[in-house]
Amino acid sequence: MMSIRQRREIRATEVSEDFPAQEENVKLENKLPSGCTSRRLWKILSLTIGGTIALCIGLLTSVYLATLHENDLWFSNIKEVEREISFRTECGLYYSYYKQMLQAPTLVQGFHGLIYDNKTESMKTINLLQRMNIYQEVFLSILYRVLPIQKYLEPVYFYIYTLFGLQAIYVTALYITSWLLSGTWLSGLLAAFWYVTNRIDTTRVEFTIPLRENWALPFFAIQIAAITYFLRPNLQPLSERLTLLAIFISTFLFSLTWQFNQFMMLMQALVLFTLDSLDMLPAVKATWLYGIQITSLLLVCILQFFNSMILGSLLISFNLSVFIARKLQKILNLKSDEHIFKFLKAKFGLGATRDFDANLYLCEEAFGLLPFNTFGRLSDTLLFYAYIFVLSITVIVAFVVAFHNLSDSTNQQSVGKMEKGTVDLKPETAYNLIHTILFGFLALSTMRMKYLWTSHMCVFASFGLCSPEIWELLLKSVHLYNPKRICIMRYSVPILILLYLCYKFWPGMMDELSELREFYDPDTVELMNWINSNTPRKAVFAGSMQLLAGVKLCTGRTLTNHPHYEDSSLRERTRAVYQIYAKRAPEEVHALLRSFGTDYVILEDSICYERRHRRGCRLRDLLDIANGHMMDGPGENDPDLKPADHPRFCEEIKRNLPPYVAYFTRVFQNKTFHVYKLSRNK
């Protein structure tokens, strides 16, 4: 299996003219430069400095992550097959379509190959542009063909540099969101520092580069920044129209690049609905945002050839009406995302399940609860403490404002009273508050979704520490209110935290950048080289989803199944192929594999003798339970499970007994993999 080893020693404090400045800030600015012209120059200077820092911190983050990736794998020195193997699981599958487009004689033939693909799933022709979110690979392949860079930049570097470049946009968007909320670019700087120092919990781009979320989250961050600005009162018509355009473009690109976009935007719609119901958000602006969500999703649906999973999504159901959505889901007979609902039902204790697909998710660490040690790491950077501090205050304010709005909803003078009241919550702050709470619950329940929460946590915590409203409320509550004290607190606290972060984490980051390691996976490299040299190009391979993604990328051979699991027929096919790790007769396994046109099957010792998961969560256990068989090893079994009539296939086939030799011939073997050629005899 793949491993990493030590490398051998060989060869603007103000963001917009529309931002209503606080009285204290205005007084402070009046003391510094005198006159309207001087204040305008001061604002321009602040915007210039803050904007420059935003661009620099984004680029530095991008270079930092790219350097970590290079140092970890020695990517520039390893062979092409090793580079491709380093794109793990579904990452390799997505990258293979970029490679396929580049290898096509013409763009038209490349598109045709994606729309009428018969190599991703054997004995089937599928439309990859409909099934998967791979328009980004298509776009990059076109760019690489058109731009005059082929002589200077390899295709793989053009691909990974684009992803690391998006990280620069991501961090810049987080920076701007925090700046917009607090009114000072110091807040954005703190958010960016927190994002980098909490890298383990805020991103995984350096080791899962082609993953869909690494494409989508930068656009999601841009959308949040644009919505934050859009929710400000008294925007100029031109500013409002441009902001709506930015929201639409970022929402569309986010939806186009990630198959889970509809679930994220459903939560966003719930945020808008909650705030709209509590009169904490202008109804007209909420309507605009609902419309943008629906329009973006329908446009993506058209580009994905009317993908039924999008048409029947809960987001459209929520935004258009429950009644219409129910009728629509019945008409379309949706099954593409049913595994997600089975998983959620079992996860939250709404009934035990023996469903193979649901248990496959439940047993993966990424889909488990957020580990408790995450909070320890976030606390080391002071992020978690600052987040809880800011969250507590804003939640209290939100409750007060919501109660006031609901209790005085019939009073015509309630709005005027609120404007003059001492407790207020701006729409953009309210939006980000509910956003961080909902995505926090999502992260706590499913670890894989923590990257949506932790990055926004950096934004929300830094905003609060630099917010004059937060400090004003806090100082008034302890009877220490003074405009000068607010100014001191909102600048001194974040500066002290920045100094602490530099002192504590700078040496470690420098050590990280100086540590040189090397990609090392000789068994997989040997397997891919053997397949390329010893099997027909039209040969069909069966095996685990994760391995087959690499087989397609490195060899171009046809697959029986793959890791893009959002299709009911593929899930059934995968369950059938995985019987190679169950207790089944050789003739049964052979018949199942040949039904998909399989020529070769790859068995992995790491799955057959798996020890990574506990009993009941090993792949062989999930198959035994789904087949009604008792699990191996000491431990309890459900009363209705029965002993199997046959030994485990992946173990027994290695003994070369006559019943197995009649159907399977071993043609390749190393310490990790065993490849068998299937007999064509019935």
mmCIF file of N, CA, C and O in Angstrom, residues 81-82 85 521-534 668-673:
data_model
loop_
_atom_site.group_PDB
_atom_site.id
_atom_site.type_symbol
_atom_site.label_atom_id
_atom_site.label_comp_id
_atom_site.label_asym_id
_atom_site.label_seq_id
_atom_site.Cartn_x
_atom_site.Cartn_y
_atom_site.Cartn_z
ATOM 1 N N VAL A 81 3.625 7.598 -13.350
ATOM 2 C CA VAL A 81 2.700 6.628 -12.774
ATOM 3 C C VAL A 81 2.578 6.830 -11.264
ATOM 4 O O VAL A 81 1.498 6.667 -10.683
ATOM 5 N N GLU A 82 3.684 7.209 -10.611
ATOM 6 C CA GLU A 82 3.640 7.469 -9.169
ATOM 7 C C GLU A 82 2.840 8.734 -8.859
ATOM 8 O O GLU A 82 2.114 8.794 -7.863
ATOM 9 N N ILE A 85 -0.765 7.686 -9.120
ATOM 10 C CA ILE A 85 -1.175 6.861 -7.981
ATOM 11 C C ILE A 85 -1.398 7.714 -6.737
ATOM 12 O O ILE A 85 -2.240 7.408 -5.890
ATOM 13 N N ASP A 521 5.375 3.657 -2.989
ATOM 14 C CA ASP A 521 4.329 2.634 -3.092
ATOM 15 C C ASP A 521 4.701 1.661 -4.205
ATOM 16 O O ASP A 521 4.071 1.612 -5.256
ATOM 17 N N PRO A 522 5.761 0.878 -4.005
ATOM 18 C CA PRO A 522 6.281 0.030 -5.088
ATOM 19 C C PRO A 522 5.304 -1.042 -5.542
ATOM 20 O O PRO A 522 5.291 -1.408 -6.727
ATOM 21 N N ASP A 523 4.476 -1.567 -4.633
ATOM 22 C CA ASP A 523 3.553 -2.643 -5.019
ATOM 23 C C ASP A 523 2.505 -2.146 -6.007
ATOM 24 O O ASP A 523 2.195 -2.826 -6.997
ATOM 25 N N THR A 524 1.949 -0.955 -5.757
ATOM 26 C CA THR A 524 0.952 -0.420 -6.676
ATOM 27 C C THR A 524 1.587 -0.031 -8.004
ATOM 28 O O THR A 524 0.990 -0.239 -9.071
ATOM 29 N N VAL A 525 2.791 0.527 -7.959
ATOM 30 C CA VAL A 525 3.501 0.867 -9.195
ATOM 31 C C VAL A 525 3.752 -0.395 -10.020
ATOM 32 O O VAL A 525 3.534 -0.412 -11.246
ATOM 33 N N GLU A 526 4.178 -1.468 -9.352
ATOM 34 C CA GLU A 526 4.426 -2.735 -10.050
ATOM 35 C C GLU A 526 3.138 -3.264 -10.681
ATOM 36 O O GLU A 526 3.146 -3.753 -11.823
ATOM 37 N N LEU A 527 2.019 -3.151 -9.947
ATOM 38 C CA LEU A 527 0.737 -3.615 -10.478
ATOM 39 C C LEU A 527 0.343 -2.835 -11.729
ATOM 40 O O LEU A 527 -0.047 -3.425 -12.752
ATOM 41 N N MET A 528 0.441 -1.510 -11.666
ATOM 42 C CA MET A 528 0.035 -0.692 -12.817
ATOM 43 C C MET A 528 0.927 -0.952 -14.030
ATOM 44 O O MET A 528 0.441 -1.023 -15.167
ATOM 45 N N ASN A 529 2.218 -1.107 -13.793
ATOM 46 C CA ASN A 529 3.136 -1.397 -14.904
ATOM 47 C C ASN A 529 2.816 -2.759 -15.530
ATOM 48 O O ASN A 529 2.877 -2.921 -16.758
ATOM 49 N N TRP A 530 2.473 -3.734 -14.685
ATOM 50 C CA TRP A 530 2.137 -5.065 -15.207
ATOM 51 C C TRP A 530 0.866 -5.000 -16.055
ATOM 52 O O TRP A 530 0.802 -5.613 -17.134
ATOM 53 N N ILE A 531 -0.138 -4.283 -15.576
ATOM 54 C CA ILE A 531 -1.394 -4.168 -16.332
ATOM 55 C C ILE A 531 -1.130 -3.530 -17.690
ATOM 56 O O ILE A 531 -1.639 -3.991 -18.721
ATOM 57 N N ASN A 532 -0.327 -2.481 -17.713
ATOM 58 C CA ASN A 532 -0.028 -1.795 -18.973
ATOM 59 C C ASN A 532 0.704 -2.697 -19.959
ATOM 60 O O ASN A 532 0.496 -2.605 -21.177
ATOM 61 N N SER A 533 1.547 -3.565 -19.428
ATOM 62 C CA SER A 533 2.412 -4.375 -20.298
ATOM 63 C C SER A 533 1.812 -5.722 -20.681
ATOM 64 O O SER A 533 2.180 -6.291 -21.715
ATOM 65 N N ASN A 534 0.898 -6.257 -19.880
ATOM 66 C CA ASN A 534 0.501 -7.659 -20.046
ATOM 67 C C ASN A 534 -0.995 -7.893 -20.256
ATOM 68 O O ASN A 534 -1.424 -9.052 -20.302
ATOM 69 N N PHE A 668 -0.757 -12.644 -11.704
ATOM 70 C CA PHE A 668 0.147 -11.654 -11.102
ATOM 71 C C PHE A 668 0.003 -11.723 -9.587
ATOM 72 O O PHE A 668 -1.091 -11.932 -9.058
ATOM 73 N N GLN A 669 1.145 -11.507 -8.899
ATOM 74 C CA GLN A 669 1.113 -11.520 -7.434
ATOM 75 C C GLN A 669 2.294 -10.724 -6.898
ATOM 76 O O GLN A 669 3.405 -10.808 -7.418
ATOM 77 N N ASN A 670 2.049 -9.911 -5.885
ATOM 78 C CA ASN A 670 3.122 -9.326 -5.081
ATOM 79 C C ASN A 670 2.666 -9.297 -3.624
ATOM 80 O O ASN A 670 1.683 -9.967 -3.275
ATOM 81 N N LYS A 671 3.327 -8.542 -2.782
ATOM 82 C CA LYS A 671 3.015 -8.574 -1.350
ATOM 83 C C LYS A 671 1.635 -8.024 -1.020
ATOM 84 O O LYS A 671 1.102 -8.285 0.058
ATOM 85 N N THR A 672 1.053 -7.266 -1.944
ATOM 86 C CA THR A 672 -0.212 -6.580 -1.651
ATOM 87 C C THR A 672 -1.356 -7.050 -2.527
ATOM 88 O O THR A 672 -2.493 -7.151 -2.053
ATOM 89 N N PHE A 673 -1.072 -7.359 -3.799
ATOM 90 C CA PHE A 673 -2.147 -7.625 -4.763
ATOM 91 C C PHE A 673 -2.020 -9.022 -5.366
ATOM 92 O O PHE A 673 -0.916 -9.546 -5.540
#
